[in-house]
Tab-separated table of C-alpha atoms in Angstrom:
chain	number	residue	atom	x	y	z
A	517	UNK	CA	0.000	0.000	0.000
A	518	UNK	CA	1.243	3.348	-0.342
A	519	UNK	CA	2.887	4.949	2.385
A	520	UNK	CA	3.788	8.682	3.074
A	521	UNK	CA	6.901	9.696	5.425
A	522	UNK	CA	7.447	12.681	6.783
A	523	UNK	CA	10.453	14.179	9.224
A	524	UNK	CA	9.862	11.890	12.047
A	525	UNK	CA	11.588	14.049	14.315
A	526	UNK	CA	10.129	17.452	15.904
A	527	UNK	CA	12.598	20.290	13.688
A	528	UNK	CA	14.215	23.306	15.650
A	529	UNK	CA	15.521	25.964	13.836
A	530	UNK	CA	16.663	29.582	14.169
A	531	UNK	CA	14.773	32.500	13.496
A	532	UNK	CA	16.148	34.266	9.582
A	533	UNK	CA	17.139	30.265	8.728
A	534	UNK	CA	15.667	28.450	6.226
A	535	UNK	CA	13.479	25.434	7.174
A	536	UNK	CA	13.580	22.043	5.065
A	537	UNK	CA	10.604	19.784	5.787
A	538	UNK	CA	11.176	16.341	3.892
A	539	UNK	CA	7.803	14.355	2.333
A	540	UNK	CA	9.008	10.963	1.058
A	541	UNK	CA	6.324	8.450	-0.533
A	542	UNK	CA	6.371	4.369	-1.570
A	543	UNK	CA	5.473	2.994	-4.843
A	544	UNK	CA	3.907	5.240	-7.511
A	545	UNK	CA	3.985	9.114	-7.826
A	546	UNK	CA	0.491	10.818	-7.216
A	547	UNK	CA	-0.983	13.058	-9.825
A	548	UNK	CA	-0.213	16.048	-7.598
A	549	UNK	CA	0.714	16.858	-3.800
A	550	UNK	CA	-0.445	19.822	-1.511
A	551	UNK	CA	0.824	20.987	1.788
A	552	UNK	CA	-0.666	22.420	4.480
A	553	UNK	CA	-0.108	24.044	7.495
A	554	UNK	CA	-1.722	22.957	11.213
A	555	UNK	CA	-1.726	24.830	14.233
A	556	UNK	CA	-2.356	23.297	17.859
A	557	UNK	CA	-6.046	23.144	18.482
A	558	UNK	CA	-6.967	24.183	14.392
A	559	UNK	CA	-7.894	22.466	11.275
A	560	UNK	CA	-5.431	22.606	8.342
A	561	UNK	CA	-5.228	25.322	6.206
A	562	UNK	CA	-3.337	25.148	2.832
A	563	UNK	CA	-0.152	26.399	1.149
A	564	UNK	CA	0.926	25.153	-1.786
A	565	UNK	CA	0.133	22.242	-4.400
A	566	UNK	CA	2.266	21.483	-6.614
A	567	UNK	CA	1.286	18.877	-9.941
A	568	UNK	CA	3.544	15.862	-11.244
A	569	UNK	CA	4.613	17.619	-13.966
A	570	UNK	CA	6.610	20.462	-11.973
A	571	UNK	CA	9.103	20.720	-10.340
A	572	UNK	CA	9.365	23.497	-8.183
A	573	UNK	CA	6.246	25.820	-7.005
A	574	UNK	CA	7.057	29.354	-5.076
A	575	UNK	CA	5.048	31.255	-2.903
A	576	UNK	CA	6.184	34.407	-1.018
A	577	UNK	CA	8.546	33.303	1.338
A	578	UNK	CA	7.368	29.507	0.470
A	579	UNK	CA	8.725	26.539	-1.795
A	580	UNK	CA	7.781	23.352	-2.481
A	581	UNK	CA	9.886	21.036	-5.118
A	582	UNK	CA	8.677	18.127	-5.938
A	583	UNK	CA	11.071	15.205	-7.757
A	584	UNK	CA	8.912	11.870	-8.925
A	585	UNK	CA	12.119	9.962	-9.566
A	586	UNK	CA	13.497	10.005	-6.001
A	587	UNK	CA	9.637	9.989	-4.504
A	588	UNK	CA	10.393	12.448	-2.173
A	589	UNK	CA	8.963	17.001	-2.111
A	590	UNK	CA	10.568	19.005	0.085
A	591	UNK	CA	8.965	22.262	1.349
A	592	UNK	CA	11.130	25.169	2.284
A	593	UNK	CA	10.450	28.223	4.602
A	594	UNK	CA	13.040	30.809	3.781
A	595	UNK	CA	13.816	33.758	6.393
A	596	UNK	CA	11.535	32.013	8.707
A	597	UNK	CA	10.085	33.526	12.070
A	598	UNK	CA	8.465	32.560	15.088
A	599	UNK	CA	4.920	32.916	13.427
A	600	UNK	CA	5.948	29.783	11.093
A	601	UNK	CA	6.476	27.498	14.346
A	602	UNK	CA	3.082	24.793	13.536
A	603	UNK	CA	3.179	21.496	12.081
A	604	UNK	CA	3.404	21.202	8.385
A	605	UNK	CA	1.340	18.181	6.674
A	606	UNK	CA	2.114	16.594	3.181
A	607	UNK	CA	-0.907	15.328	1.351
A	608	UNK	CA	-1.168	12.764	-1.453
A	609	UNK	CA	-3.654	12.237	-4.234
A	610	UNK	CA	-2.947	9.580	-5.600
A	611	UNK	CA	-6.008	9.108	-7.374
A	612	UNK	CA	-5.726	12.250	-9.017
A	613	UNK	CA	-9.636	12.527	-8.620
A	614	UNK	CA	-9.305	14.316	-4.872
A	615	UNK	CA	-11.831	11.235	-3.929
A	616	UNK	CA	-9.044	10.528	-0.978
A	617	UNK	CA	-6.013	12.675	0.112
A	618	UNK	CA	-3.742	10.542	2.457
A	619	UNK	CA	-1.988	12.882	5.048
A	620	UNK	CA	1.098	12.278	6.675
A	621	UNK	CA	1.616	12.451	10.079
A	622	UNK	CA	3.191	15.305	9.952
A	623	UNK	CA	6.469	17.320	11.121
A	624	UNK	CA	6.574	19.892	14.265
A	625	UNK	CA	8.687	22.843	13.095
A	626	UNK	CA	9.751	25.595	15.977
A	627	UNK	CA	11.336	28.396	14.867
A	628	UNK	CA	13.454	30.201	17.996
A	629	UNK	CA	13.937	33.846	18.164
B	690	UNK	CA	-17.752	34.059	3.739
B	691	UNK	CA	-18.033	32.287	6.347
B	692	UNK	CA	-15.654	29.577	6.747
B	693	UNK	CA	-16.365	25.572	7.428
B	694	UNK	CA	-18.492	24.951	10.823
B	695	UNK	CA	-18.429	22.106	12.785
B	696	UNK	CA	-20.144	21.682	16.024
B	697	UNK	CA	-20.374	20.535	18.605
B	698	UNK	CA	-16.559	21.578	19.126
B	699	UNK	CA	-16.046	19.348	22.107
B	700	UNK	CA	-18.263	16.062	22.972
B	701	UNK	CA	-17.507	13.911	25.665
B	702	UNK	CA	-19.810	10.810	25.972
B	703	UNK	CA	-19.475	7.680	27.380
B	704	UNK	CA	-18.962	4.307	26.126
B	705	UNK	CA	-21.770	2.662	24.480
B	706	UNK	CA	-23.908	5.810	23.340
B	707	UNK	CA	-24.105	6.856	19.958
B	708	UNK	CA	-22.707	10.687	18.620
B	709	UNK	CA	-23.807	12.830	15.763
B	710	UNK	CA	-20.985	15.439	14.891
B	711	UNK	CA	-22.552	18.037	12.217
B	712	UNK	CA	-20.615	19.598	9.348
B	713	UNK	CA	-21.911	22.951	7.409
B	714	UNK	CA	-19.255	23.532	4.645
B	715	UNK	CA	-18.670	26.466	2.726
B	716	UNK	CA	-21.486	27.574	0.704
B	717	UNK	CA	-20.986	26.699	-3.275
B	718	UNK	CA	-18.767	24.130	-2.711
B	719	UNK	CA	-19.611	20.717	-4.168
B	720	UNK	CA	-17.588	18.018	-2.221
B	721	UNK	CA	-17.314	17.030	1.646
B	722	UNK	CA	-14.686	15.389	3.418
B	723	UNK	CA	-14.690	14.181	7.058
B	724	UNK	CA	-10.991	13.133	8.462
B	725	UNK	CA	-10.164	11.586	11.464
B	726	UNK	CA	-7.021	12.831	13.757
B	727	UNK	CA	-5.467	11.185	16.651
B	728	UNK	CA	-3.482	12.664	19.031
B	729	UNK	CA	0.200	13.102	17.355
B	730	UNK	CA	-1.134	11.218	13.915
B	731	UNK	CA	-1.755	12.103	10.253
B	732	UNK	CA	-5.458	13.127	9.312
B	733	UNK	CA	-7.022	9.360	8.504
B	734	UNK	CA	-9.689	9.535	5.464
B	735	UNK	CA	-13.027	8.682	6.492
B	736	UNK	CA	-15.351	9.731	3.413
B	737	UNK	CA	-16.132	12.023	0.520
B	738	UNK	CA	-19.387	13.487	-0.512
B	739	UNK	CA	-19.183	14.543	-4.209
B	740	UNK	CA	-22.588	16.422	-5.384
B	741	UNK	CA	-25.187	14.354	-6.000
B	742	UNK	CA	-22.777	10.986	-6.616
B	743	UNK	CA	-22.656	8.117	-4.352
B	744	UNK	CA	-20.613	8.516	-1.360
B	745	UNK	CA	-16.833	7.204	-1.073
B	746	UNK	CA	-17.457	5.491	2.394
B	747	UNK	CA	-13.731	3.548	1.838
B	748	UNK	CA	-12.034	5.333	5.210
B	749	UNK	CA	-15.167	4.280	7.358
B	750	UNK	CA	-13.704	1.978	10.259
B	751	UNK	CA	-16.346	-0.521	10.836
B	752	UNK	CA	-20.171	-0.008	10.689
B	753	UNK	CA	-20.698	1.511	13.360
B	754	UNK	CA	-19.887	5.191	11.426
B	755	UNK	CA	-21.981	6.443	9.143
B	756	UNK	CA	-22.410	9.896	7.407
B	757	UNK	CA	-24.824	11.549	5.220
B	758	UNK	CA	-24.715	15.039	3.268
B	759	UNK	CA	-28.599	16.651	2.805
B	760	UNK	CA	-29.509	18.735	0.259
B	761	UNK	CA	-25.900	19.098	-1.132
B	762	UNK	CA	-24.213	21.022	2.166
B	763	UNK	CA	-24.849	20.213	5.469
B	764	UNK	CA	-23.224	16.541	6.568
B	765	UNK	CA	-23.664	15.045	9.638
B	766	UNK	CA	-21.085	11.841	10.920
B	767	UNK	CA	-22.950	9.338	13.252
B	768	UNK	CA	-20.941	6.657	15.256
B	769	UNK	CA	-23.140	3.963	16.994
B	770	UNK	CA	-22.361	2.501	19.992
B	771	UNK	CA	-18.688	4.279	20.851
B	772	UNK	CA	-15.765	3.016	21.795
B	773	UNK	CA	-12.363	4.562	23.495
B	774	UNK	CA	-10.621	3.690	20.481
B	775	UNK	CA	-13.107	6.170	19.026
B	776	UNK	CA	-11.521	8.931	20.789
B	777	UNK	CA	-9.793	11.948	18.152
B	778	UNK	CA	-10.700	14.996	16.434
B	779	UNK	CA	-12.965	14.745	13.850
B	780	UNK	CA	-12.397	17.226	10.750
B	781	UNK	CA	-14.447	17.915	8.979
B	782	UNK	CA	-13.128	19.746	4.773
B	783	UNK	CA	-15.180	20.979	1.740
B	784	UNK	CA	-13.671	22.112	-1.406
B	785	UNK	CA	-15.049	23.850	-4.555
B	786	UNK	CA	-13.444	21.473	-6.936
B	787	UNK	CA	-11.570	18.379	-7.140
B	788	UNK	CA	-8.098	18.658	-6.439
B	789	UNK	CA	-8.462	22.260	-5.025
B	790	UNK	CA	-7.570	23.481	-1.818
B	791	UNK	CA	-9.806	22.215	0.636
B	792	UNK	CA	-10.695	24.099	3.256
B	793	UNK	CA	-11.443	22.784	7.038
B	794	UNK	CA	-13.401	23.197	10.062
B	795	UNK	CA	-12.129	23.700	13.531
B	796	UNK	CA	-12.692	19.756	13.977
B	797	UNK	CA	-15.245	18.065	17.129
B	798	UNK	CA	-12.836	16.750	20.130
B	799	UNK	CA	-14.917	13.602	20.711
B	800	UNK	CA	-13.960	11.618	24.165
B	801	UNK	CA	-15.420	8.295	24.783
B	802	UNK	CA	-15.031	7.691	28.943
């Protein structure tokens, strides 16, 4: 079955760095992948989605690459600040009909001033 | 407009009794998604309302969950006789079109004592 990874561990970083958050995935590449953000206590709320057919989607101070031949996206917060600290989701359709988006569990980014 | 609604926000029950958690999604949008989260997990798929199609009821745990959308927007999930194990937040999504964004509710913190 497929099977979505995420950074398993919690991520520190400090404030002005640039976060890398890692989404790896098993067996076929989904028709497109979206990421969203998740604050204690709060439902998701989305960021980016980027398609199978590119490879690298910006947004402000956001970017999410996404490379079918090693399985894997990686989303990027450059010049990051306290206000990013949440947990950032990766979200699969494999289906490419939205009928089921499979999260993963997650990663726990704190950014330290 | 207004955002996705979900009430109640908090239920506790107790084992054995049966729960309706009510879902009004954003007006205009076409499909409905209700996710389950444990504490520290991914968001688990539990099913899909898509206009006026049969349901995707594939994430459903056993039989004891049901869900049903009326008139196109509002969606109530039912479990039947709870369980612990039933314990999470329930999310509840809606989205204008497939593979869009989809938007979510502050989720229901159900507790089964």
């Amino acid at each position: 079955s497929q099977k979505i990874e995420q950074n398993s561990e919690a991520l520190n970083i400090q404030e002005g760095k640039t976060a890398t958050l890692t989404c790896n995935y098993t067996n076929y590449s989904p028709a497109y992948l979206q990421w969203y953000r998740q604050d204690p206590g709060r439902g998701p709320v989305f960021l980016l989605l980027i398609r199978e057919n590119e490879k690298e989607k910006r947004k402000e101070r956001l970017k999410v690459t996404f490379d079918t031949t090693l399985k894997q996206s990686l989303f990027h917060i450059t010049a990051s600040q306290p206000a990013d600290s949440a947990t950032y989701l990766c979200a699969l359709d494999w289906s490419g009909s939205a009928r089921q988006l499979t999260f993963g569990s997650g990663t726990q980014l704190t950014v330290l001033p | 407009g207004a955002g996705v609604s979900q009430s109640p926000s908090n239920k506790v029950t107790e084992k054995g009794k049966d729960v309706e958690l009510r879902c009004d999604p954003i007006s205009g949008h076409t499909a409905l998604y209700w996710y389950r989260q444990s504490l520290g997990q991914g968001l688990e798929f539990l099913i899909y309302f898509q206009g006026n199609s049969a349901p995707d009821k594939s994430g459903l745990p056993s039989d004891r969950f049901s869900a049903e959308r009326t008139g196109g927007s509002v969606s109530t999930l039912t479990i039947q006789r709870t369980q612990q194990e039933d314990s999470a937040v329930y999310l509840c999504a809606s989205t204008q079109k497939p593979e869009g964004e989809q938007y979510f509710g502050p989720g229901t913190r159900l507790t089964v004592t």
